[in-house]
XYZ file of C-alpha atoms in Angstrom:
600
model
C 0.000 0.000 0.000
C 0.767 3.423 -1.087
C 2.575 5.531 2.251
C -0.124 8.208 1.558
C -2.662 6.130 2.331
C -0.767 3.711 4.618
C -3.444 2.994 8.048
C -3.401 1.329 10.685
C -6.852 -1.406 11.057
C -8.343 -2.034 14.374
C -11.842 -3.002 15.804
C -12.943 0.028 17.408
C -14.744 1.491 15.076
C -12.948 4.988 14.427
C -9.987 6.494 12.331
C -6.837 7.963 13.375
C -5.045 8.374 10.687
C -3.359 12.233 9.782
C -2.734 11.025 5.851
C -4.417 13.725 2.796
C -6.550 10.974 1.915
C -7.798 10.483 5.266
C -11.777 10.727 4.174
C -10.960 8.402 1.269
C -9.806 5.587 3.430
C -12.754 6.189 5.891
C -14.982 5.999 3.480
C -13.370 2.823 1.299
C -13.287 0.607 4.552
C -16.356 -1.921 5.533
C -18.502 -1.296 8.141
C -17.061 -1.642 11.304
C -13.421 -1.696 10.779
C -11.202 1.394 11.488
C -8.072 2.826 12.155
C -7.846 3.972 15.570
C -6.981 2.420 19.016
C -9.273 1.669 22.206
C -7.612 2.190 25.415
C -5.393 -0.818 26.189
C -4.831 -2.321 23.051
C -1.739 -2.981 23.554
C -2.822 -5.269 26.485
C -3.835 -8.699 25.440
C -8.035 -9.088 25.719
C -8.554 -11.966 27.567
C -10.517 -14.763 25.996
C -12.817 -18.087 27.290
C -15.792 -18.607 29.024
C -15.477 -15.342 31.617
C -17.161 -13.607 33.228
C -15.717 -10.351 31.878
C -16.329 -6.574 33.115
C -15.752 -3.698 31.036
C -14.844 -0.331 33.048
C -14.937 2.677 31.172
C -13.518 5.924 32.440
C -11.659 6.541 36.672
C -14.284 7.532 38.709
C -14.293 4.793 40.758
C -12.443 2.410 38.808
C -10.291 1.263 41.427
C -13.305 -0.020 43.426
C -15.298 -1.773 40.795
C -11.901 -3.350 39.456
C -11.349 -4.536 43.037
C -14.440 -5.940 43.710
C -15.078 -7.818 40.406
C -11.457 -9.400 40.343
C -12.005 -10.532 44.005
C -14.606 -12.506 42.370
C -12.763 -14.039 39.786
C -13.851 -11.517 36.823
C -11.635 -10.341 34.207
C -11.454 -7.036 32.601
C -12.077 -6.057 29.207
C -10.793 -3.093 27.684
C -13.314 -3.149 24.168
C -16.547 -1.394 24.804
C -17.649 -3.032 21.604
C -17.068 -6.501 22.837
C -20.764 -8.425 23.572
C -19.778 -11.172 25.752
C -19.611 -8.910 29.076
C -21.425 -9.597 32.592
C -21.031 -5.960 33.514
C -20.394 -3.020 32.140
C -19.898 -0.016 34.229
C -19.361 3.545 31.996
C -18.839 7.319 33.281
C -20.685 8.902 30.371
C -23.409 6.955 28.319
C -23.133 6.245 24.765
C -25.070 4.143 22.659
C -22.645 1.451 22.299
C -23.273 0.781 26.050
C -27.036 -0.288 25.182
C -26.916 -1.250 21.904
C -25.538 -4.909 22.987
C -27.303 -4.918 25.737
C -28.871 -8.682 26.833
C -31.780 -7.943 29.099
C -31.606 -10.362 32.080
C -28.267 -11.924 31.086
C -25.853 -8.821 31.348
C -25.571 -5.843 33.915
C -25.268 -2.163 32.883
C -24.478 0.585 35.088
C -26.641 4.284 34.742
C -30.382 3.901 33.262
C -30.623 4.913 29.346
C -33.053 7.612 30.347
C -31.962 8.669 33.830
C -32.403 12.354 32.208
C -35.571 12.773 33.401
C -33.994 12.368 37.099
C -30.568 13.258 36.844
C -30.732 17.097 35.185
C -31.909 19.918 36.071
C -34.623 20.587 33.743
C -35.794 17.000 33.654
C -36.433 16.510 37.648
C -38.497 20.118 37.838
C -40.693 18.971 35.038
C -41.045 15.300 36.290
C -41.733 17.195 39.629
C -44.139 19.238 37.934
C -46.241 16.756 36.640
C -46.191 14.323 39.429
C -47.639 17.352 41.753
C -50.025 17.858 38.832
C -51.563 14.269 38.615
C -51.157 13.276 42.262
C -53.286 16.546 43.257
C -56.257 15.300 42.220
C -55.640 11.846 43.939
C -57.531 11.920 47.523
C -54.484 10.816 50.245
C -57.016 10.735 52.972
C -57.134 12.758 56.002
C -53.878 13.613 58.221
C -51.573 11.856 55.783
C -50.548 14.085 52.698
C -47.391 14.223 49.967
C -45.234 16.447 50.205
C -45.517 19.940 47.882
C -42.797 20.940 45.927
C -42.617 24.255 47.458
C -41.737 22.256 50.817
C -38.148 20.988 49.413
C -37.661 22.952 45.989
C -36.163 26.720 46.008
C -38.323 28.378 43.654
C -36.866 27.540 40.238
C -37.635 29.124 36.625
C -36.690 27.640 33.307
C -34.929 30.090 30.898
C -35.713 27.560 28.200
C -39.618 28.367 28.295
C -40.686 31.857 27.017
C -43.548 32.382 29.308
C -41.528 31.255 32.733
C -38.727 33.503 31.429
C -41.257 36.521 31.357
C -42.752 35.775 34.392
C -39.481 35.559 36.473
C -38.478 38.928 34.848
C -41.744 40.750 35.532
C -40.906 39.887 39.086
C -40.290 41.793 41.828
C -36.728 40.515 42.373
C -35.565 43.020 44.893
C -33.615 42.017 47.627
C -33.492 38.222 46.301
C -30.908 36.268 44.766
C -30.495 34.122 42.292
C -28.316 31.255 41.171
C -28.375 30.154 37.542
C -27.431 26.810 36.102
C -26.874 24.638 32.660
C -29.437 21.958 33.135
C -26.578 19.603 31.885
C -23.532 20.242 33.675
C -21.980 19.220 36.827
C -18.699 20.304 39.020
C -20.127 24.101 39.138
C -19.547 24.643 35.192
C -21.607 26.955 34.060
C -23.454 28.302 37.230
C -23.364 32.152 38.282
C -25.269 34.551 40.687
C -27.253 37.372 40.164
C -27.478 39.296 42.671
C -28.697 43.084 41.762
C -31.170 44.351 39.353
C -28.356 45.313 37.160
C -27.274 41.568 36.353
C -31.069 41.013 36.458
C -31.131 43.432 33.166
C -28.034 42.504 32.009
C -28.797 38.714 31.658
C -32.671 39.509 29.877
C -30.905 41.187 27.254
C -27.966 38.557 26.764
C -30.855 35.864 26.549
C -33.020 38.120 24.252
C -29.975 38.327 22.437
C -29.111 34.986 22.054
C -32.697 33.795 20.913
C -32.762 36.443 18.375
C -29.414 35.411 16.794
C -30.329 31.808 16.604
C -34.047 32.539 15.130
C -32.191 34.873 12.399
C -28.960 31.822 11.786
C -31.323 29.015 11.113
C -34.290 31.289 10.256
C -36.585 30.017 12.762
C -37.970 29.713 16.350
C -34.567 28.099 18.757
C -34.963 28.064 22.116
C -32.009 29.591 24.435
C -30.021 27.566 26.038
C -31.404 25.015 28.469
C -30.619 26.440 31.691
C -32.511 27.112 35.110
C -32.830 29.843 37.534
C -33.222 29.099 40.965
C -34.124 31.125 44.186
C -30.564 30.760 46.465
C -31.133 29.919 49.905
C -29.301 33.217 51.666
C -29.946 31.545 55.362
C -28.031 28.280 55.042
C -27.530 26.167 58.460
C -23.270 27.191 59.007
C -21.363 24.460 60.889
C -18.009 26.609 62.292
C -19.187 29.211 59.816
C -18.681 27.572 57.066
C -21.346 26.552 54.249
C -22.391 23.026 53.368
C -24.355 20.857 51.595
C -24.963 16.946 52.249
C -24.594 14.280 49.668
C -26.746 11.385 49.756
C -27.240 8.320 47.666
C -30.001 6.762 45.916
C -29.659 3.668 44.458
C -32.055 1.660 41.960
C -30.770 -2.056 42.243
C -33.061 -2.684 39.527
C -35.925 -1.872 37.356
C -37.597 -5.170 36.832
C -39.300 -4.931 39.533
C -37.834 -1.799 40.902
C -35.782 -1.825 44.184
C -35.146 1.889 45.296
C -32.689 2.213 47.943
C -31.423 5.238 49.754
C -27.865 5.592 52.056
C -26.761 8.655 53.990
C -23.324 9.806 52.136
C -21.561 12.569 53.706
C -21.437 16.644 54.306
C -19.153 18.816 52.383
C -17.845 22.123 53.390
C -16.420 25.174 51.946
C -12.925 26.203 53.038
C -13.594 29.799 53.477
C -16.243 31.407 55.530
C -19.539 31.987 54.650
C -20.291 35.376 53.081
C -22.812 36.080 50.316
C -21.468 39.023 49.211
C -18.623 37.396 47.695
C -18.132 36.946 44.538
C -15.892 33.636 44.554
C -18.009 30.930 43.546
C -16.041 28.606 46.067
C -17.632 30.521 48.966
C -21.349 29.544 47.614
C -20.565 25.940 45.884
C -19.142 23.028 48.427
C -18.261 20.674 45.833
C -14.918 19.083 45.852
C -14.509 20.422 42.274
C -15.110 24.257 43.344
C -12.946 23.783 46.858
C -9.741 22.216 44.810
C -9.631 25.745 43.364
C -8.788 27.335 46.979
C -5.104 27.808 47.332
C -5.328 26.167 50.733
C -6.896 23.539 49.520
C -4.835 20.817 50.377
C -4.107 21.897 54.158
C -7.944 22.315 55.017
C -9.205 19.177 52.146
C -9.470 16.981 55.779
C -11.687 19.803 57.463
C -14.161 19.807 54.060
C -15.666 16.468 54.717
C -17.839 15.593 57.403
C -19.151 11.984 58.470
C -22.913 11.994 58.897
C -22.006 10.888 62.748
C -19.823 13.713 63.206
C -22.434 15.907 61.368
C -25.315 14.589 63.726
C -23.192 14.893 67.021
C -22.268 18.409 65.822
C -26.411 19.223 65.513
C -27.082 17.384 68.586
C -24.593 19.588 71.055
C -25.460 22.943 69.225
C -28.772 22.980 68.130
C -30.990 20.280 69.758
C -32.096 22.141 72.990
C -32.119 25.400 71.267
C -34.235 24.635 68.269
C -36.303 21.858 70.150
C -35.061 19.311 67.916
C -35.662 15.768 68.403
C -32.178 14.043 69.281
C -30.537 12.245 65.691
C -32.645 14.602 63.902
C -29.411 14.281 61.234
C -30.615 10.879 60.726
C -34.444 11.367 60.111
C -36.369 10.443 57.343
C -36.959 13.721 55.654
C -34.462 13.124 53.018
C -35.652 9.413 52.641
C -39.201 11.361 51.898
C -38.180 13.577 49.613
C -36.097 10.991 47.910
C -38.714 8.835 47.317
C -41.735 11.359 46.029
C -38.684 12.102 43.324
C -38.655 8.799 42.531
C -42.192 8.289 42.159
C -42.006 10.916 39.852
C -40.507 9.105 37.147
C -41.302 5.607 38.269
C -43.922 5.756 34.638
C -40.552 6.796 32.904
C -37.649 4.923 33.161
C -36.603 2.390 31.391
C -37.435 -0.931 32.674
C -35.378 -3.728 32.004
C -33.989 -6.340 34.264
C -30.350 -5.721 34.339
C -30.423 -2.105 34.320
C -28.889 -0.013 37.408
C -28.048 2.989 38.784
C -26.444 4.882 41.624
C -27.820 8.098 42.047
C -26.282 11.363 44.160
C -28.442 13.400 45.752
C -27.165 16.941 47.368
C -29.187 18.552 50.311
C -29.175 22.008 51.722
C -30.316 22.563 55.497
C -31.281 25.966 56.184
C -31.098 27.877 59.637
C -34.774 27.280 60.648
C -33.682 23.497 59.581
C -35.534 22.634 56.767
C -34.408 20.653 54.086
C -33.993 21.502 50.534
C -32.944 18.985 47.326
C -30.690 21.091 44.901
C -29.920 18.393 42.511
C -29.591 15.146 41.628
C -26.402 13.506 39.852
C -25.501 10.682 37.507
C -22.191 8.745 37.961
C -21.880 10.645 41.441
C -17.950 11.589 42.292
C -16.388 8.178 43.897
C -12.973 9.694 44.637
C -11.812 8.653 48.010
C -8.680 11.618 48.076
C -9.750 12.395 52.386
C -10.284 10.284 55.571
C -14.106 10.261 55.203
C -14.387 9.182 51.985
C -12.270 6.467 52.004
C -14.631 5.198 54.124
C -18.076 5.824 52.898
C -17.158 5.289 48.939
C -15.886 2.262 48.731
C -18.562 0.706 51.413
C -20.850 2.098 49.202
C -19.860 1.262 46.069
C -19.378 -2.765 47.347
C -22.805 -2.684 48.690
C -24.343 -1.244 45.740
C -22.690 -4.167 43.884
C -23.840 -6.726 46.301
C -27.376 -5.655 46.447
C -27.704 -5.509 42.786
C -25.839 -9.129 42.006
C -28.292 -10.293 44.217
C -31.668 -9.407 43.162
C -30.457 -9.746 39.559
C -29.491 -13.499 40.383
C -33.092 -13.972 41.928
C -34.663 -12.702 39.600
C -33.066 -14.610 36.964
C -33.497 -18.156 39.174
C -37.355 -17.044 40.239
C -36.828 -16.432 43.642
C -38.107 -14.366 46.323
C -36.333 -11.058 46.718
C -36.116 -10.322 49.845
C -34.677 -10.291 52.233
C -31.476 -9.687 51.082
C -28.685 -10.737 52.613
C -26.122 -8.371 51.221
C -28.188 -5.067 52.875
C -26.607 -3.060 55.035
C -26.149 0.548 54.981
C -28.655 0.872 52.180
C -32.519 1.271 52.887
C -35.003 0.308 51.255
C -37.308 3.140 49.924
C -39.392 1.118 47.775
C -40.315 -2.714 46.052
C -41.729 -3.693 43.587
C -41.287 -7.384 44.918
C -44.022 -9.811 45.385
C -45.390 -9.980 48.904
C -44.981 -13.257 50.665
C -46.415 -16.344 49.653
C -46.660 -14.783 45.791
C -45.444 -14.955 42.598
C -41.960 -13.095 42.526
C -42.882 -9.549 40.714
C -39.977 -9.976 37.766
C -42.442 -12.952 36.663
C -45.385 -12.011 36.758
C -47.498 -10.289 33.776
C -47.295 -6.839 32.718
C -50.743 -5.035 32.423
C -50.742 -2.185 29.773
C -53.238 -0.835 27.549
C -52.854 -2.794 24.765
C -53.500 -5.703 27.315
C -56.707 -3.665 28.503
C -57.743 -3.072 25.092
C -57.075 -7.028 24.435
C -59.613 -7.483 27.216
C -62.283 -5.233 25.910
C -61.984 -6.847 22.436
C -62.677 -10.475 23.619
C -66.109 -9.571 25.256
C -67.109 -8.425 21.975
C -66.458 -11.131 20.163
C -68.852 -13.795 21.756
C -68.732 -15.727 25.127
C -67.039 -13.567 27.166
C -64.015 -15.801 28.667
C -63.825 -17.797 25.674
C -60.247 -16.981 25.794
C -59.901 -15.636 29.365
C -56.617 -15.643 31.074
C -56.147 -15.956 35.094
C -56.519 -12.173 35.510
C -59.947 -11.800 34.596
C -62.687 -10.880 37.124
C -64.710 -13.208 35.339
C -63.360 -16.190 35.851
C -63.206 -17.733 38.721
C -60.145 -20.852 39.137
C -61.485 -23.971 41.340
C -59.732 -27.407 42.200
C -56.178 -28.500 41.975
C -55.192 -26.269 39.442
C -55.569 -23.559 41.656
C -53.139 -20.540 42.310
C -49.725 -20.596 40.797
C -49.335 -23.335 39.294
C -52.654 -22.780 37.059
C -51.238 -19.292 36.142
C -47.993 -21.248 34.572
C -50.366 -23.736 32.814
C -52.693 -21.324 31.645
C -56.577 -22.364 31.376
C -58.024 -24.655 28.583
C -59.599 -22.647 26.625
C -62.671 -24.187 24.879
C -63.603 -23.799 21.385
C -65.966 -26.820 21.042
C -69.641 -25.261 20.675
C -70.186 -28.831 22.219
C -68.838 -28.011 25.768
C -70.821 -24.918 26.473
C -74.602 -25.069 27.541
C -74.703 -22.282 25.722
C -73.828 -23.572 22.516
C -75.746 -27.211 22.736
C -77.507 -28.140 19.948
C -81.447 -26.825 19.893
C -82.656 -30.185 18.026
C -83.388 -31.517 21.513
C -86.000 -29.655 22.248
C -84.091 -28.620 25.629
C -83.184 -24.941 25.693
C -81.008 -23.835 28.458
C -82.245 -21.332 30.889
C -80.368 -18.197 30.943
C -80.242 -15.169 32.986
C -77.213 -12.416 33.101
C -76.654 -13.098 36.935
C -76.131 -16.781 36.269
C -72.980 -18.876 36.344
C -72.649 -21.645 33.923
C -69.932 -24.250 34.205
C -67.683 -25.175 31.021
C -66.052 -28.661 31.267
C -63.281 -29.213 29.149
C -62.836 -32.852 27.077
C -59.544 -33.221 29.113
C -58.580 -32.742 33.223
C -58.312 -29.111 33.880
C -59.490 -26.912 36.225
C -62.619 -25.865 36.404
C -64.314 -22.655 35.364
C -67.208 -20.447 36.046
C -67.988 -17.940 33.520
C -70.827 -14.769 33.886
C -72.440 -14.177 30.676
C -72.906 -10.664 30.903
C -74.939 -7.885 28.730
C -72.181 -8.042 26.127
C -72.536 -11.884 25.706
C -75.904 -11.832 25.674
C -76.664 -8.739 23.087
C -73.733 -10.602 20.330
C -74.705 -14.201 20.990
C -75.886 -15.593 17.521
C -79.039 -17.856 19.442
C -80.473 -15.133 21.355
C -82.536 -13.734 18.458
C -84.741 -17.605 18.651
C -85.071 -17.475 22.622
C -87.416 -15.240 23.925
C -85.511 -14.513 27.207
C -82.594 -13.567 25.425
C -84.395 -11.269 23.828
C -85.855 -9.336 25.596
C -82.903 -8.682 27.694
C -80.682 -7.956 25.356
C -83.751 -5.110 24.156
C -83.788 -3.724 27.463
C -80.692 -3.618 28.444
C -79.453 0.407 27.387
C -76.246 0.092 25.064
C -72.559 0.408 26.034
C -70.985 3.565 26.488
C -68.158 4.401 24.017
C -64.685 4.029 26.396
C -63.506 7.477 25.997
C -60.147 7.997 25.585
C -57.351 9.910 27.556
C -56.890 13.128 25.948
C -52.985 13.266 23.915
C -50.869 16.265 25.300
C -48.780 18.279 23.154
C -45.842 18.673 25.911
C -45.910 14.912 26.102
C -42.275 14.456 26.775
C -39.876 11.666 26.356
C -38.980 9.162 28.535
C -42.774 7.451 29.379
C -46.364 8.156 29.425
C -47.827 10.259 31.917
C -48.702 8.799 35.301
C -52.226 8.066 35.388
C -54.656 8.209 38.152
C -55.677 4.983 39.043
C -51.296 3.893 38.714
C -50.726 7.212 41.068
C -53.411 5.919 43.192
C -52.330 2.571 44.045
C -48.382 3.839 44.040
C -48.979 6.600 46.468
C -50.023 3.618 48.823
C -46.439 2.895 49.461
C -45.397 6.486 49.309
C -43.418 7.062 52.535
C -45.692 10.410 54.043
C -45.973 12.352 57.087
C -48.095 13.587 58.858
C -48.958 18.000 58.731
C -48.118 18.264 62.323
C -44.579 16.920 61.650
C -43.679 19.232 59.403
């Protein structure tokens, strides 16, 4: 080959090459070869029956390696190889999904953990929860939480109409703090603090829209970004500003197991003053503090434990404030965590294999109450002070444990829980069977094309002609009761012989019917047995009731069917899942963890 065009082939899918012809040879080769390298090519990919692990990115890779080699996994260094058991990635591409073997393989971080894990996508999940679940009747003395209770007020810049109304404010005397919906580390974020950066940021926006509506000559939104209402009375411990990272993990998503696990507080280095300018005096992440040139003589003093944090509250504040003693380890942010949760519950992705660790960030104010600012993806799993190396990797080993195991019961049909590998972790919310039932990653899915199914089947004739288990209808008797019947399934008749209804009228002897009446259908071979209603439906489409009287007459009287209206399509429908409805919200606020209005 030609030096000009001279390349190098690998399996990674990309070129590297710097020759003229560059495009040429990118555009000769098949599909899927290329010229460039993966990390660790040079290291020989280890081959046989496995298991493998794939680790893409640092944060954290220490741990993961750790704990999967201590179980005789070996690491992979090609994201593009299929023959993983888990595959743990910073950022999420579609090569991590694309091979993706539902209940066979493990993948770390949701596909759509979006609509939980930015900005934009937890207010308007938020939004429409409290939107839905307000019309939902809770009952006397027990009630959800409001967003107002543990969400700073919070405008999107992306939406013309919020964006007016936060400028037609009175803004006076408040501050602001706006952030990218997509970033993380404190990229991005500023304050505005005076009615001068008020006016100065409406024109940059108006700006900014205008010059993208004349570029591509038509409407563009600005860019997705929020503004928030900053908390100017934040709880100080030693005068210092902090915030508390928490953890939410979803150990799965076939059925869902939501877990929560108190993290750890992070402080600023420098005093509290908002006045100042320095972003490092208002953000406590380890990202903002690193910039501080003292930095690495205070880095011990910017991490609290959640015991030294609750001892702290307990010898300062209890008797003063009339706090209850460990109010530091309450359940407020266990409530708020999981209201945010049901909020996209309809959403996610559900497939059994699927996993993700989730951190949470809390602000306390002085009268105590507690506020969610965010919530992150691939949280930060450095372990660079004391405290962290010993809540990260603790955390990181019982994420693994708890998600091994309910993936390995799921896959062998067992019960979930308990789980043995628990520990730190709590459990916010299961969608396990009960006792005594069915586990829940067997048992049927009912959707609306299930529903519709339903409706379809008492239309066409006998209604149960082709019932399953589920119906109200049918009633299961004998030995094929319970579970095993539901693996089974029922005989379904199709004889007109076996059905009363159906016998032959050459006899003489008609059957007497009524729409309250059960009639039995025996099947030609040992089954269970089954009672089926013949209802108005059957009744008004049944081919013999025009020659019996009775039939008749009931069908006449009886006043038609209602047409099933149907839910009404929204415009802003967004993606990610359908909206929640309000029988779903209904039955999932049951296990909604609530308090009571005196409490708070």
């Amino acid at each position: 080959m030609n030096d000009s065009v001279c390349v190098c082939v690998c399996v990674c899918g990309k070129i590297c090459g710097v020759c003229s012809v560059e495009r040429h040879v990118r555009r000769s080769l098949p599909r899927g070869l290329s010229t460039c390298s993966y990390p660790g090519k040079d290291r020989e990919e280890p081959r046989g029956p496995g298991p493998f692990y794939y680790f893409g990115g640092t944060n954290g890779a220490e741990i993961v390696s750790s704990y999967c080699e201590s179980r005789g996994w070996k690491r992979i260094h090609n994201k593009h190889r299929e023959d993983f058991k888990l595959k743990w990635c910073e950022t999420k591409s579609s090569a991590n999904y694309c091979n993706f073997r539902e209940g066979e393989q493990l993948v770390y971080q949701v596909p759509n953990n979006k609509v939980l894990t930015t900005k934009i996508g937890l207010l308007s999940s938020l939004r429409e929860y409290e939107r839905v679940s307000s019309k939902v009747n809770h009952g006397r003395g027990l009630r959800r939480l409001k967003m107002e209770e543990f969400i700073p007020t919070t405008f999107r810049m992306d939406v013309r109409e919020e964006r007016d109304a936060f400028f037609a404010q009175n803004n006076e005397g408040c501050m602001w703090i706006c952030k990218p919906t997509g970033l993380n580390q404190g990229r991005g974020i500023f304050l505005l603090k005076s009615q001068e950066e008020l006016t100065a940021f409406r024109l940059k926006l108006q700006h900014l829209e205008e010059s993208q509506a004349h570029r591509r000559m038509r409407h563009c939104r600005p860019q997705a970004r929020i503004v928030q209402q900053y908390i100017q009375s934040p709880l100080l411990l030693k005068g210092k500003k902090f915030d508390v990272r928490s953890f939410l993990l979803i150990a799965c998503t076939a059925p869902y197991m939501v877990f929560f696990r108190h993290g750890y507080v992070r402080l600023t280095c420098d005093l509290y003053d908002p006045s100042s300018n320095n972003l490092s005096a208002h953000l406590t992440n380890q990202y903002m503090q690193k910039k501080n040139p003292l930095y690495s003589q205070l880095k011990e003093d910017t991490v609290w434990s959640m015991e030294n944090f609750n001892t702290y509250v307990n010898d300062r504040f209890r008797v003063a404030k009339g706090l209850p003693r460990d109010w530091v380890l309450g359940r407020r942010m266990q409530q708020i965590m999981t209201q945010c949760f049901f909020a996209v519950k309809s959403k996610l992705d559900r497939r059994l294999g699927l996993f993700d660790l989730i951190g949470c960030d809390f602000m306390v104010d002085e009268g105590f109450k507690v506020w969610l600012l965010e919530m992150n993806c691939n949280p930060a799993l450095h372990t660079n002070c004391k405290v962290l190396k010993e809540v990260i990797p603790s955390t990181v080993v019982e994420t693994m444990d708890l998600t091994l195991e309910i993936f390995n019961k799921c896959r062998l049909r067992q019960r979930i829980l308990p789980l043995s590998g628990q520990r730190e972790f709590v459990l916010l919310y299961s969608g396990a069977s009960p006792p005594g039932s069915e586990p829940t990653c067997n048992k049927r899915k009912t959707t609306k094309k299930t529903q519709k199914t339903e409706a379809r089947r008492c239309k066409s004739g006998v209604e149960g002609k082709n019932a399953s288990p589920a119906s109200p209808a049918a009633n299961v008797s004998g030995s094929g009761e319970g579970r095993g019947s539901s693996k089974s399934g029922l005989h379904r008749s199709t004889s007109t012989a076996a059905s009363p209804l159906f016998q032959n009228s050459s006899s003489g002897q008609r059957p007497s019917h009524s729409h309250s009446s059960l009639q039995t259908v025996r099947s030609k071979t040992p089954g269970p047995r089954v009672h089926l209603k013949l209802t108005t439906c059957t009744l008004r489409h049944h081919p013999k009731a025009a020659d019996d009287p009775k039939l008749l007459s009931l069908a006449l009287e009886t006043r038609p069917f209602p047409p099933r209206a149907r839910p009404p399509v929204r415009e802003d429908a967004r993606e990610g899942g359908e909206e929640v409805g309000e029988e779903e919200l209904r039955e999932e606020t049951e296990s909604l963890v609530f308090v009571r209005k005196e409490e708070v």
